[in-house]
PDB file of C-alpha atoms in Angstrom:
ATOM      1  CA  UNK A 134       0.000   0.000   0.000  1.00 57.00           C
ATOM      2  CA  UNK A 135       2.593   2.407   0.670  1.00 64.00           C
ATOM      3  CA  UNK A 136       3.579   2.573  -3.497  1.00 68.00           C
ATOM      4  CA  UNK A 137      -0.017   4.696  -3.392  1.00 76.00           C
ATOM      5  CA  UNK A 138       0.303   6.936  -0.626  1.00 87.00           C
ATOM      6  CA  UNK A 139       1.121  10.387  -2.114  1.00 91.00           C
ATOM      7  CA  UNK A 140       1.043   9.598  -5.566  1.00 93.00           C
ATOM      8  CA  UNK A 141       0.647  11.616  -8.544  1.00 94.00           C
ATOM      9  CA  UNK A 142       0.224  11.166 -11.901  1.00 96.00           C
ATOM     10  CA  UNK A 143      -0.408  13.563 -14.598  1.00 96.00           C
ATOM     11  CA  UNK A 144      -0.574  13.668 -18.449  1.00 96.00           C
ATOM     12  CA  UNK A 145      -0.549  17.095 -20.216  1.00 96.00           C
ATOM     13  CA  UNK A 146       1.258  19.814 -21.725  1.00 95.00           C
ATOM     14  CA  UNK A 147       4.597  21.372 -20.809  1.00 96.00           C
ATOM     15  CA  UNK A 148       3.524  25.233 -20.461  1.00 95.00           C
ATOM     16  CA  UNK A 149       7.031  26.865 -21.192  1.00 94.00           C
ATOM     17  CA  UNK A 150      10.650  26.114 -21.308  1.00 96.00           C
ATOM     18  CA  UNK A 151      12.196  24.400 -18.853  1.00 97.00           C
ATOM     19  CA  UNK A 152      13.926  25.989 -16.161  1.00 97.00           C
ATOM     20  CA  UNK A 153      17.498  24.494 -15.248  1.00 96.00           C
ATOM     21  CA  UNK A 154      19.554  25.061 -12.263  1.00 95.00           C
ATOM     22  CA  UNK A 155      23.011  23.760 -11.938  1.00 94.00           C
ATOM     23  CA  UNK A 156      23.885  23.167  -8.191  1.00 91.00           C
ATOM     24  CA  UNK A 157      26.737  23.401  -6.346  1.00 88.00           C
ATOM     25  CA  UNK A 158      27.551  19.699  -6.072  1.00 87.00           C
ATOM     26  CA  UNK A 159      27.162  19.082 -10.274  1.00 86.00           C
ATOM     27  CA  UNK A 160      23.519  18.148  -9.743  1.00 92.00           C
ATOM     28  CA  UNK A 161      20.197  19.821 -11.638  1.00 95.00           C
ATOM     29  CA  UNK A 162      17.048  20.747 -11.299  1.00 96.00           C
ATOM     30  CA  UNK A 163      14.500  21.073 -13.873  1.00 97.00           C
ATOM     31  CA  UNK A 164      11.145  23.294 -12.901  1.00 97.00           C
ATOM     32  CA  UNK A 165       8.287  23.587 -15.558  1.00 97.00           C
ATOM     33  CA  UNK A 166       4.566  23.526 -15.975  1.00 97.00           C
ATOM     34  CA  UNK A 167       2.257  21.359 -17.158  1.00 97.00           C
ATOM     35  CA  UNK A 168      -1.421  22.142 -18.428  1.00 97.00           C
ATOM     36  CA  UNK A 169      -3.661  19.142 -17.902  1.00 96.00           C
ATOM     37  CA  UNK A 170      -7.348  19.131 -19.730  1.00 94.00           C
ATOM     38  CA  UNK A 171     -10.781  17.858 -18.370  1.00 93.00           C
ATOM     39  CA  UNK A 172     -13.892  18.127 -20.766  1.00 92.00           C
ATOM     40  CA  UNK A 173     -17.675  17.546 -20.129  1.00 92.00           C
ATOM     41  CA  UNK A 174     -20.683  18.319 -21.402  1.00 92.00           C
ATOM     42  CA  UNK A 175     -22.879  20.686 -18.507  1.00 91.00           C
ATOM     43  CA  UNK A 176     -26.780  20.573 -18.041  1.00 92.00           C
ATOM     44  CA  UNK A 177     -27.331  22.132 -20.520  1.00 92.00           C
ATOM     45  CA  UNK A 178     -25.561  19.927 -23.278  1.00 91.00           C
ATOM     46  CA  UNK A 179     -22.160  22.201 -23.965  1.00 93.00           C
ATOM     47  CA  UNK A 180     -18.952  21.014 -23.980  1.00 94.00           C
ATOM     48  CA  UNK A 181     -16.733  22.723 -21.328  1.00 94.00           C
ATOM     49  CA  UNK A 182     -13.311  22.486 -20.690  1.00 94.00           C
ATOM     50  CA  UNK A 183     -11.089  23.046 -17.518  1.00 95.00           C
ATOM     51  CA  UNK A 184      -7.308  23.529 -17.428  1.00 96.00           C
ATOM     52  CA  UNK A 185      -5.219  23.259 -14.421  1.00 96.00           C
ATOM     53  CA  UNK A 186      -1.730  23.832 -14.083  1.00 97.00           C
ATOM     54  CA  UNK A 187       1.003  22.036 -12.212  1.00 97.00           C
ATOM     55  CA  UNK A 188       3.999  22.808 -11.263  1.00 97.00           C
ATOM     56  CA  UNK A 189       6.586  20.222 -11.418  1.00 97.00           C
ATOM     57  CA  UNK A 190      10.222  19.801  -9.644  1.00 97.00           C
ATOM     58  CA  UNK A 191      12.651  16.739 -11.173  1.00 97.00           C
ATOM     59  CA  UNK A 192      16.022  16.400  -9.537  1.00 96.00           C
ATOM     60  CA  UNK A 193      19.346  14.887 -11.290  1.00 94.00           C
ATOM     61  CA  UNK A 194      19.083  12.122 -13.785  1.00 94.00           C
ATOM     62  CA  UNK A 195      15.700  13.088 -14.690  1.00 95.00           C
ATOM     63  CA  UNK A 196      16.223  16.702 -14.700  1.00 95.00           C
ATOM     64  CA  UNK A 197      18.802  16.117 -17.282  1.00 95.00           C
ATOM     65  CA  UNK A 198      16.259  14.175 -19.677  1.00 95.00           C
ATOM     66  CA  UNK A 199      14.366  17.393 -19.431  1.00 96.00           C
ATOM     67  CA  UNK A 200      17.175  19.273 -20.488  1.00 95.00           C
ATOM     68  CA  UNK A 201      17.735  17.345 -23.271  1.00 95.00           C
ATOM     69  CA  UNK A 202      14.070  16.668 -24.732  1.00 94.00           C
ATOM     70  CA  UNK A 203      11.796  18.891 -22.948  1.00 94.00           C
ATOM     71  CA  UNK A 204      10.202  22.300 -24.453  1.00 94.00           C
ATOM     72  CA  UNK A 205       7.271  24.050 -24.247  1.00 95.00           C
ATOM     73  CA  UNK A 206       4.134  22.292 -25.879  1.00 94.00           C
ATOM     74  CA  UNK A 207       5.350  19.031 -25.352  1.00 95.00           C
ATOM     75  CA  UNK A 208       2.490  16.182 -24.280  1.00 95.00           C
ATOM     76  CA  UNK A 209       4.345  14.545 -20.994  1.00 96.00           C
ATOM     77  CA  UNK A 210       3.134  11.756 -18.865  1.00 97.00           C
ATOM     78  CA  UNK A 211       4.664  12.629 -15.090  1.00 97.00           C
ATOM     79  CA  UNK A 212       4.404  10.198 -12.130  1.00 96.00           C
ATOM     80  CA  UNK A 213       5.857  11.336  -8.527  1.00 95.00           C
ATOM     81  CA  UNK A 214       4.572  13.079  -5.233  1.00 95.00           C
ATOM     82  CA  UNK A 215       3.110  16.262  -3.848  1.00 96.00           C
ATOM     83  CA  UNK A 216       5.451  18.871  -2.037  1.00 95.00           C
ATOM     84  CA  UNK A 217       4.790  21.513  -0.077  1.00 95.00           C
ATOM     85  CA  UNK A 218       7.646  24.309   0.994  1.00 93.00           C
ATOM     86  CA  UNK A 219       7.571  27.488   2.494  1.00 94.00           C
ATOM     87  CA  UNK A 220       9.385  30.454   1.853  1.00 92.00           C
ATOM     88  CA  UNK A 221       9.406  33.827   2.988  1.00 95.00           C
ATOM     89  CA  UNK A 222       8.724  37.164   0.844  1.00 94.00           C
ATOM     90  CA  UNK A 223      10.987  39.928   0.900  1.00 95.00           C
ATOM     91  CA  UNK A 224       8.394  42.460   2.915  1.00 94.00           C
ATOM     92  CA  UNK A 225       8.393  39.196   6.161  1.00 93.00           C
ATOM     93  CA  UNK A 226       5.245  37.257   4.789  1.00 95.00           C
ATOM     94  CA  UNK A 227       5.208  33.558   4.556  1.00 95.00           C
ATOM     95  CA  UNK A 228       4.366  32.178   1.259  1.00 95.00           C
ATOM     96  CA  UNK A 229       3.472  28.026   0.458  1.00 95.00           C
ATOM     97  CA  UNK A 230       3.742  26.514  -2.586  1.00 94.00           C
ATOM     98  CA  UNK A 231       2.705  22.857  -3.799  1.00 95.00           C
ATOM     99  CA  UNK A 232       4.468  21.348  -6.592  1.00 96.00           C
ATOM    100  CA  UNK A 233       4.486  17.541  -7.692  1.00 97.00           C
ATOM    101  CA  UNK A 234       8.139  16.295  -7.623  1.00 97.00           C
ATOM    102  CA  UNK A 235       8.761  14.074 -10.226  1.00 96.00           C
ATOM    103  CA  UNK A 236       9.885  10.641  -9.937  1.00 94.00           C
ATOM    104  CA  UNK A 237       9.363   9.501 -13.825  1.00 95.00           C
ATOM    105  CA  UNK A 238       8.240  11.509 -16.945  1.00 96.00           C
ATOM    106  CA  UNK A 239       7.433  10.036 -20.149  1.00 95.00           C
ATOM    107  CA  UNK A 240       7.788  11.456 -23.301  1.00 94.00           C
ATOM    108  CA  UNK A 241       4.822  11.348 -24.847  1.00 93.00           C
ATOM    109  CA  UNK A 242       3.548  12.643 -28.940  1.00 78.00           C
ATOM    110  CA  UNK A 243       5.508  12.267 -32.116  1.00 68.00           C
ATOM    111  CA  UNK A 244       9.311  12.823 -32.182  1.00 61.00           C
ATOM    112  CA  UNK A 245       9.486  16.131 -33.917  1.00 60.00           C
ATOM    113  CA  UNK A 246       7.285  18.076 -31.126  1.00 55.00           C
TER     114      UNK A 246
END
């Protein structure tokens, strides 16, 4: 049971480039977006669509592969967890942020996206 305890996957749509940070110790980190879509039809028979957007964190190996073969508009399956960190603002205030840290990605669509 424990594979399933704070698990995520997502399919969708990277939203921009790729950010990549080179550490200190020769490691990355890759931060992007990703726009997943959810359609259906409301009372009164019209097709509406929702996007939500994710904001995903892959460390070392996999932040490399991102590097490499990760834009913006690419289709991406992601599987990993849910983070939340705090940080503090400049003017004192304490800010959270939840972002799924990714364990896997798959590169999804045709090779020339």
């Amino acid at each position: 049971m424990s594979t399933i305890k704070n698990h995520v996957q997502l399919i969708g749509n990277v939203g921009q480039e790729p950010t990549i940070t080179n550490l200190d110790n020769n490691k990355k980190v890759a931060r992007f977006s990703i726009a997943t879509n959810e359609s259906y039809k409301n009372s009164k028979g019209e097709k509406v669509q929702n996007t939500d957007w994710h904001t995903v964190v892959a460390w070392g190996k996999t932040a490399e592969i991102i590097e490499k073969f990760v834009s913006k508009g690419k289709e991406l399956g992601v599987t990993g967890k849910l983070r939340t960190r705090k940080y503090t603002t400049d003017d004192g205030s304490d800010r959270y942020v939840t972002e799924v840290e990714a364990r896997e990605i798959l590169l999804l669509g045709t090779k020339n996206d």
